[in-house]
mmCIF file of C-alpha atoms and ligand atoms in Angstrom:
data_model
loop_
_atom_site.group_PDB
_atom_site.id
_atom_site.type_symbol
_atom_site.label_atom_id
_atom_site.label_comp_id
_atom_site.label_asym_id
_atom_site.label_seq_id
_atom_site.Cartn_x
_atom_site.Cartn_y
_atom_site.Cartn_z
ATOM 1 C CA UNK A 1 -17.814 -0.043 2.977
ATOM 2 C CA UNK A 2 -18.133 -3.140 1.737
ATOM 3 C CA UNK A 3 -16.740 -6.457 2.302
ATOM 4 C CA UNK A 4 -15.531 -9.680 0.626
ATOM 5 C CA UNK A 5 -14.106 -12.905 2.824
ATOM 6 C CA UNK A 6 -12.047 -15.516 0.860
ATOM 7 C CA UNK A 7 -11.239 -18.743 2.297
ATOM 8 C CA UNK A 8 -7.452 -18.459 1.109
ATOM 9 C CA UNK A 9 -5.321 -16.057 0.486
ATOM 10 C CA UNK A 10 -4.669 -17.363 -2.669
ATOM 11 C CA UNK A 11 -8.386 -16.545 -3.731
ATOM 12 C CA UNK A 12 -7.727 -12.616 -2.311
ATOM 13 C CA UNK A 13 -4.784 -12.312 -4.349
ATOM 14 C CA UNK A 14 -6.727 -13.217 -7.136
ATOM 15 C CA UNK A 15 -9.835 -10.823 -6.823
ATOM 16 C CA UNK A 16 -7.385 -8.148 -6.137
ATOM 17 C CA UNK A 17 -5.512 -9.153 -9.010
ATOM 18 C CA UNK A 18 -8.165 -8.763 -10.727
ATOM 19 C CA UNK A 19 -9.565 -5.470 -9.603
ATOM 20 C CA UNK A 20 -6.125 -3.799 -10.515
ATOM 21 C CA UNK A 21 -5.917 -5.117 -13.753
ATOM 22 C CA UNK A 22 -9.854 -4.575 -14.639
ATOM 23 C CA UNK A 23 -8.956 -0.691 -13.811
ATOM 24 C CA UNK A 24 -6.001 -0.888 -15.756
ATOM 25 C CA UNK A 25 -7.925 -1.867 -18.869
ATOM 26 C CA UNK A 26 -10.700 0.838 -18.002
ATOM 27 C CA UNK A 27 -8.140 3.734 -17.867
ATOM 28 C CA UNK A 28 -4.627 3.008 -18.762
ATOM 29 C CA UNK A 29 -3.536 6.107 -17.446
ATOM 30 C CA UNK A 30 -4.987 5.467 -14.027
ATOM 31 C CA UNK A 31 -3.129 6.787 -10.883
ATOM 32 C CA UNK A 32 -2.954 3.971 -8.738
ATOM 33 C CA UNK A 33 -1.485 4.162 -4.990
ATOM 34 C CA UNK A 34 0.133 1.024 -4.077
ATOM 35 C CA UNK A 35 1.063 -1.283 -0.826
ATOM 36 C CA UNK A 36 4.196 -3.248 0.647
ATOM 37 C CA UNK A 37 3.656 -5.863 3.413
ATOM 38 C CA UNK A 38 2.821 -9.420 3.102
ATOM 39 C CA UNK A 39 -0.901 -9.107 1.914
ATOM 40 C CA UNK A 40 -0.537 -7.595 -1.408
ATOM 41 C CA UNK A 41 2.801 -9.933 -2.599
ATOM 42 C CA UNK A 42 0.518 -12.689 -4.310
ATOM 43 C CA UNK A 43 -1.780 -9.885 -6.162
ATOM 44 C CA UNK A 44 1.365 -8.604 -7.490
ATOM 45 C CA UNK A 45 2.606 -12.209 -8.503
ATOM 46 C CA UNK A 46 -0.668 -12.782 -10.572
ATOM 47 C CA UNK A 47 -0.393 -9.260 -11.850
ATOM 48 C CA UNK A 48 3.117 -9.884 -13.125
ATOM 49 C CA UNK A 49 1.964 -13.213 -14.453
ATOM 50 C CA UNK A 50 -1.370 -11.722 -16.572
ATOM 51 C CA UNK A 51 1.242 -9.120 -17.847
ATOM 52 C CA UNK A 52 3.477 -11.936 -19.378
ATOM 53 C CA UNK A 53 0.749 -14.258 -20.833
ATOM 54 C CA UNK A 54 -1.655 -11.624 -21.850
ATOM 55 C CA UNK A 55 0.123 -8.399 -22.831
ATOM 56 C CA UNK A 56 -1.576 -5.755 -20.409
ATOM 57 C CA UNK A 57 -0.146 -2.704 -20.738
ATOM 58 C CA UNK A 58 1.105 -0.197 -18.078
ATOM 59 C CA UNK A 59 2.926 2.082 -20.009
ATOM 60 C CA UNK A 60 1.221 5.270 -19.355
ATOM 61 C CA UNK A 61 -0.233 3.883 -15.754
ATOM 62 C CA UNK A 62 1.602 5.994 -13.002
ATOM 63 C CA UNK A 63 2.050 4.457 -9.478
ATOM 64 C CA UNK A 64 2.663 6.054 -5.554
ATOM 65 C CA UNK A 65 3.708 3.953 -3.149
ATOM 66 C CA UNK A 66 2.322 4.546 0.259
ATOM 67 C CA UNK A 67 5.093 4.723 2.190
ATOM 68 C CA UNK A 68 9.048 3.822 2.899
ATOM 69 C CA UNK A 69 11.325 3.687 5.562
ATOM 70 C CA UNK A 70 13.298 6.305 6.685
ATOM 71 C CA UNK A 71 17.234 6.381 6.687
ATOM 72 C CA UNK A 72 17.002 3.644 4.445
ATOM 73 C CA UNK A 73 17.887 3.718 1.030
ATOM 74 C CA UNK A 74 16.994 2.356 -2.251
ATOM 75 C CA UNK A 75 19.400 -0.679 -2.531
ATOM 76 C CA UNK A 76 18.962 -1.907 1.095
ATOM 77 C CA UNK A 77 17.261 -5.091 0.913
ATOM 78 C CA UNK A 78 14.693 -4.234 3.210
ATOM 79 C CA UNK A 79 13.601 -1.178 1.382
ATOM 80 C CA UNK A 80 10.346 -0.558 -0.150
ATOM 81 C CA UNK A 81 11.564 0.242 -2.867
ATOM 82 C CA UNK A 82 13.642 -3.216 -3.328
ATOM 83 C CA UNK A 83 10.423 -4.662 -2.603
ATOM 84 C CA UNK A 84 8.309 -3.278 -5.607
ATOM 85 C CA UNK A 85 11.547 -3.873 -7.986
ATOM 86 C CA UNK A 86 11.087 -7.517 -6.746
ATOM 87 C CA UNK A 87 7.373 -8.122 -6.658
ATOM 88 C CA UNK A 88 6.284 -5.397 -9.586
ATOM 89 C CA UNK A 89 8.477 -3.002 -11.634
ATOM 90 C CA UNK A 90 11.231 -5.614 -13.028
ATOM 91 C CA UNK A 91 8.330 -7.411 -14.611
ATOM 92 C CA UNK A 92 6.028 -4.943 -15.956
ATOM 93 C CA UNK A 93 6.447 -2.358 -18.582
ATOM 94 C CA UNK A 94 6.052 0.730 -16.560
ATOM 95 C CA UNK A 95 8.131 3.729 -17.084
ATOM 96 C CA UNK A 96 10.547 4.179 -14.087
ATOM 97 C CA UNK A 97 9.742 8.179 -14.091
ATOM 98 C CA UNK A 98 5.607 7.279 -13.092
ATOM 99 C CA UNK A 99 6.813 4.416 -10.583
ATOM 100 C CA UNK A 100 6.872 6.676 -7.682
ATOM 101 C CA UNK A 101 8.156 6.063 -3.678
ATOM 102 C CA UNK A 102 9.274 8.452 -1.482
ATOM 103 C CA UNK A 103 13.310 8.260 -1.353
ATOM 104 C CA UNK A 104 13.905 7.728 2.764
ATOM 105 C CA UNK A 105 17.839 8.288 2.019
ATOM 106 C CA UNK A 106 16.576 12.126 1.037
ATOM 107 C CA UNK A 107 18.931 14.478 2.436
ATOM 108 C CA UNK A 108 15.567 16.670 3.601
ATOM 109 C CA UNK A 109 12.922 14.485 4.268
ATOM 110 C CA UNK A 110 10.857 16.962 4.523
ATOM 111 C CA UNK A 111 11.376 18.530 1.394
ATOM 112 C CA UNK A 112 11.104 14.848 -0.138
ATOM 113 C CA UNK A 113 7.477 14.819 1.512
ATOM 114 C CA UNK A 114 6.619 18.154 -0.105
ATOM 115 C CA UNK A 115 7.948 16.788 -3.418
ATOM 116 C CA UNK A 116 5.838 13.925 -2.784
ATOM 117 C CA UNK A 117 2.318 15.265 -2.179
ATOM 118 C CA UNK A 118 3.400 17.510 -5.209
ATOM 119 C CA UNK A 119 3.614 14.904 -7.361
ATOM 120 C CA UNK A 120 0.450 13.303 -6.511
ATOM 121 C CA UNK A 121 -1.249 16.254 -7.087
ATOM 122 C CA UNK A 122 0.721 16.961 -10.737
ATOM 123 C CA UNK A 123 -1.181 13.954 -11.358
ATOM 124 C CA UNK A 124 -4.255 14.513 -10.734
ATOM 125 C CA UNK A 125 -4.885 12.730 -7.263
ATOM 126 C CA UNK A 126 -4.519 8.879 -6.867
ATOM 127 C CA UNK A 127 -7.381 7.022 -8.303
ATOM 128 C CA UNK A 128 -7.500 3.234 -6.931
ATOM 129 C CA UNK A 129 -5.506 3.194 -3.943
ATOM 130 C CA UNK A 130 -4.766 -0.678 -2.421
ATOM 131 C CA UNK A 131 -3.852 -0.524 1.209
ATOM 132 C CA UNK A 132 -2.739 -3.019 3.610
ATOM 133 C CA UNK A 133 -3.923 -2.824 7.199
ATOM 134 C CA UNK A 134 -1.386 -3.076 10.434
ATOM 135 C CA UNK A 135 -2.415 -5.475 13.444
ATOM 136 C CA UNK A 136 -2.722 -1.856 15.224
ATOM 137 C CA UNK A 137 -5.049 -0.400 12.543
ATOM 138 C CA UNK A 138 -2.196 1.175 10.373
ATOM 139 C CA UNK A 139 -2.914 2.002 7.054
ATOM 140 C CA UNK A 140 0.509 2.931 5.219
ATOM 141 C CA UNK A 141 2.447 3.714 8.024
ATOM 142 C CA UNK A 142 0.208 6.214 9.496
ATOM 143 C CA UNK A 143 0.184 4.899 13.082
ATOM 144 C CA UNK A 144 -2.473 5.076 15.568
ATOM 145 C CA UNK A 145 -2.721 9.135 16.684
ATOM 146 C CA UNK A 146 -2.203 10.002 12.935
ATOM 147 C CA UNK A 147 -4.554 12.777 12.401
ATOM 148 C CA UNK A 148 -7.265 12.473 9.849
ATOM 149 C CA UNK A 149 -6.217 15.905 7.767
ATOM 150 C CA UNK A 150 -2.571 14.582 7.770
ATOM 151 C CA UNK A 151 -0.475 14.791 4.615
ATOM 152 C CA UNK A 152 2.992 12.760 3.158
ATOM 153 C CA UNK A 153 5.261 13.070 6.280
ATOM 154 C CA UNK A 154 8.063 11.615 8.267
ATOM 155 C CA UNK A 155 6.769 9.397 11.219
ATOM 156 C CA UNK A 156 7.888 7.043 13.846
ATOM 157 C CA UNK A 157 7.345 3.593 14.202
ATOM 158 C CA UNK A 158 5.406 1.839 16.801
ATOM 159 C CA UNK A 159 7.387 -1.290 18.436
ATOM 160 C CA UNK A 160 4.769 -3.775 17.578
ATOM 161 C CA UNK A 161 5.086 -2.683 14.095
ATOM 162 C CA UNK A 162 8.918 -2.534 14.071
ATOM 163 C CA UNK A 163 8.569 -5.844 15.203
ATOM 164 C CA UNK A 164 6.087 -7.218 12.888
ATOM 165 C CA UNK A 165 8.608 -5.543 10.108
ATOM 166 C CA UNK A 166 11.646 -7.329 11.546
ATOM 167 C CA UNK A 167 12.146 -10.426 9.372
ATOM 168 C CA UNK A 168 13.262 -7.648 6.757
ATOM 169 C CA UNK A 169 16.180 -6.253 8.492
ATOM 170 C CA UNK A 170 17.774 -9.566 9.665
ATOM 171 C CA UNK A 171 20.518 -7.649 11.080
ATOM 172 C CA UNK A 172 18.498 -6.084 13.775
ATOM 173 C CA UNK A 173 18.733 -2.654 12.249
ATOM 174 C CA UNK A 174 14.895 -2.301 11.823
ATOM 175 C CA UNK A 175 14.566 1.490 10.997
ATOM 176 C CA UNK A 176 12.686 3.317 13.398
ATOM 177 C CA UNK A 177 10.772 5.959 10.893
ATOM 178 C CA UNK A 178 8.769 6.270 7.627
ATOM 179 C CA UNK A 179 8.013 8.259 5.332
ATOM 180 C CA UNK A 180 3.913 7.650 4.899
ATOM 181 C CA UNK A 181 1.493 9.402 2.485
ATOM 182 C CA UNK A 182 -1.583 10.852 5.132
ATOM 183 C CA UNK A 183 -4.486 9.617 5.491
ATOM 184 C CA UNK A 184 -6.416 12.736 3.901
ATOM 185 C CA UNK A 185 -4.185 11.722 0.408
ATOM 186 C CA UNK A 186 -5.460 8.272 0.903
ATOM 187 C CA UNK A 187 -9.190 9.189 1.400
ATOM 188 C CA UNK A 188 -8.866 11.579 -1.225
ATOM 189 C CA UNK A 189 -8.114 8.958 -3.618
ATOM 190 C CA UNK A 190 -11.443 8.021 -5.648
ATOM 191 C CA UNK A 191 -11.537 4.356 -4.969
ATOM 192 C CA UNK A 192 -9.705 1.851 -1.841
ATOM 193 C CA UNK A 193 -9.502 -1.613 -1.920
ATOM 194 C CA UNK A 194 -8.101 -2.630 1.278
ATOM 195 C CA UNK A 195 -6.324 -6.391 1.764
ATOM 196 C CA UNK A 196 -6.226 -7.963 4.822
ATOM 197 C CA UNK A 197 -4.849 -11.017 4.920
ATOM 198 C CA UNK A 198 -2.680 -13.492 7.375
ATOM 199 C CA UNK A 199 -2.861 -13.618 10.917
ATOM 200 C CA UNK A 200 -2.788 -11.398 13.972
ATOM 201 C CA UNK A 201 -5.965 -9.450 12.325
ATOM 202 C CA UNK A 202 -8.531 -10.133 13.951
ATOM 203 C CA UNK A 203 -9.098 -7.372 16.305
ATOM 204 C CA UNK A 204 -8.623 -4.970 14.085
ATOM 205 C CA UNK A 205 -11.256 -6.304 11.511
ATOM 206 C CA UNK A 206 -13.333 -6.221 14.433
ATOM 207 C CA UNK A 207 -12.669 -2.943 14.913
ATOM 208 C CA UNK A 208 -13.757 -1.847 11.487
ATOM 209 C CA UNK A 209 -16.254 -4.248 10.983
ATOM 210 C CA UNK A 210 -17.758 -2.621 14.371
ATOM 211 C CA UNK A 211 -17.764 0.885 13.205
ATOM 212 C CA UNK A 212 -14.980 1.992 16.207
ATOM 213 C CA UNK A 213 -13.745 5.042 15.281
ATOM 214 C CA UNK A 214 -11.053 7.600 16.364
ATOM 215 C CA UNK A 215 -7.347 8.522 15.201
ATOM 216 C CA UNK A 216 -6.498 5.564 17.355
ATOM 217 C CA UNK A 217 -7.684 3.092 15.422
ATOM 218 C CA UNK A 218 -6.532 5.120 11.642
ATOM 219 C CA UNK A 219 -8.491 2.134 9.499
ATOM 220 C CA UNK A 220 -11.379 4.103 10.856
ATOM 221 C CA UNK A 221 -10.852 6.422 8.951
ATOM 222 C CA UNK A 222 -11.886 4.736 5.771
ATOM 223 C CA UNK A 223 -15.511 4.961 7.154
ATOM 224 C CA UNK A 224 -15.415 8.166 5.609
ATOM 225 C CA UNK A 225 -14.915 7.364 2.292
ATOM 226 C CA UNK A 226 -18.031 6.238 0.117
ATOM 227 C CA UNK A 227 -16.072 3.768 -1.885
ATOM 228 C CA UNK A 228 -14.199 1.078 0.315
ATOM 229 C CA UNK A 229 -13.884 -2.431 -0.533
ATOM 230 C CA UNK A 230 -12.495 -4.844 2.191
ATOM 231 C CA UNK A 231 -11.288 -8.237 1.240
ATOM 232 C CA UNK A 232 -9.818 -10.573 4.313
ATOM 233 C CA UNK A 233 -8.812 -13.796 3.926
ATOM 234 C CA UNK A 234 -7.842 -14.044 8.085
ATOM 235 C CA UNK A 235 -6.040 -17.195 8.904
ATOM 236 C CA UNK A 236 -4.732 -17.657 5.797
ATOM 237 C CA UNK A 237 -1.111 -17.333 5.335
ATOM 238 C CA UNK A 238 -0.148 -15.073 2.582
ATOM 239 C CA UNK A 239 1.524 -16.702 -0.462
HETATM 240 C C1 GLP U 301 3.623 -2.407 6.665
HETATM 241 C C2 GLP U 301 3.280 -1.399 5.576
HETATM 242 C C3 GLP U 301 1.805 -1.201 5.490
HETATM 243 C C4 GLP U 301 1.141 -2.568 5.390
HETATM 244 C C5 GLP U 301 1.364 -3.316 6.672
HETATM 245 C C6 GLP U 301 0.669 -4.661 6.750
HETATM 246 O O1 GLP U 301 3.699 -1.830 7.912
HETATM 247 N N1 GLP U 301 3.890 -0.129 5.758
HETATM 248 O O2 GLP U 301 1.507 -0.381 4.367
HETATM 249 O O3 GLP U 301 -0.218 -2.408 5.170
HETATM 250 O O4 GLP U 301 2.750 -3.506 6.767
HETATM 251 O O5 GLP U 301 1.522 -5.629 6.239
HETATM 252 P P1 GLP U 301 1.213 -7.152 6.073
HETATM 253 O O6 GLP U 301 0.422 -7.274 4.862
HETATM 254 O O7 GLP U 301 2.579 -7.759 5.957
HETATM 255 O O8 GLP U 301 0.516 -7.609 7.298
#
């Protein structure tokens, strides 16, 4: 694992910025798996912004979200998938069809998490994966418990992650489960950059940084995986 610290978390967005479009330009048909939350909004902004002044491409690039909430469909607000319209897919030329997130208004969520993990495989396995990390350790929404081996499924939501998810459902409605890809989809993708950024994440970047491991801290699991990048930018607020 290794690990970057930025001052700002204008200066994270940037590397990661960077990193995304770098492996863009190395494989335009990569297979990248991508993140919601605060941390990753201002890599998307500069992403969006190199794809207006300087033409990159992401026309055959195909995309997986990590996860979405449950009961909660595509034109709430608060949805993941409103989220990436905002931040990503309105403003880049990929094709809708390889823009993938698992549909939480599914009639069988279950079925939608089989159709998921199918899909990922159809394509070969993600390839960069960027994660954000929860104050608990949660990488998509696989909460602490979440067993290494685990696959795309249908979860509940810790409270201290409902309520660090609040400010999205202003009505008080905060959903109370997720769809999340597992964590053995996530360390079986070949590369991770992981973005932690703002505050409240201290403890668990100590965690990490410390080598603590168990499915009760599910970060841990990226020890694992021989090709983990960590950039924090703690304190900073996330633009
Ligand atoms: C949500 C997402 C996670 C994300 C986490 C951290 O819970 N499901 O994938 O990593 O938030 O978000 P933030 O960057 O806002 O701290």
């Amino acid at each position: 694992m290794k690990w970057v610290s930025f001052a700002s978390s204008d200066d994270l967005s940037a590397r990661a910025a960077h990193l995304l479009l770098e492996a863009v330009r190395n494989d335009p048909r990569i297979v990248l798996g991508l993140p919601t939350g605060r941390s990753p909004i201002g890599m998307y902004a500069r992403v969006v912004e190199n794809h207006t002044r300087a033409s990159s491409s992401f026309r055959e690039v195909r995309t997986f979200n990590l996860d979405e909430y449950a009961g909660v469909s595509r034109d709430h607000p608060g949805s993941y998938f409103a989220y990436m319209k905002h931040h990503l897919f309105d403003h880049v030329d990929l094709e809708p069809a390889n823009a993938q997130i698992p549909n939480g208004a599914a009639g069988d969520l279950a079925a939608e998490c089989r159709r998921y993990d199918a899909a990922i495989a159809a394509a070969g396995g993600l390839g960069l994966t960027f994660l954000g990390l929860g104050r608990n350790g949660h990488i998509g929404f696989n909460e602490p418990g979440a067993p290494v081996d685990s696959r795309t499924r249908v979860v509940e939501l810790t409270s201290s992650t409902r309520r660090a998810n609040a400010e999205c459902f202003p009505d008080g409605n905060v959903p109370t489960h997720a769809i999340t890809i597992g964590i053995r989809t996530i360390l079986e993708s070949r590369a991770i950059v992981l973005l932690v950024s703002g505050r409240g994440k201290e403890e668990a970047v100590a965690n990490l940084r410390e080598g603590v491991v168990g499915e009760s801290f599910p970060a841990s699991a990226l020890l694992r995986h021989t090709d983990v990048l960590v950039l924090t930018a703690l304190g900073g607020v996330p633009s």
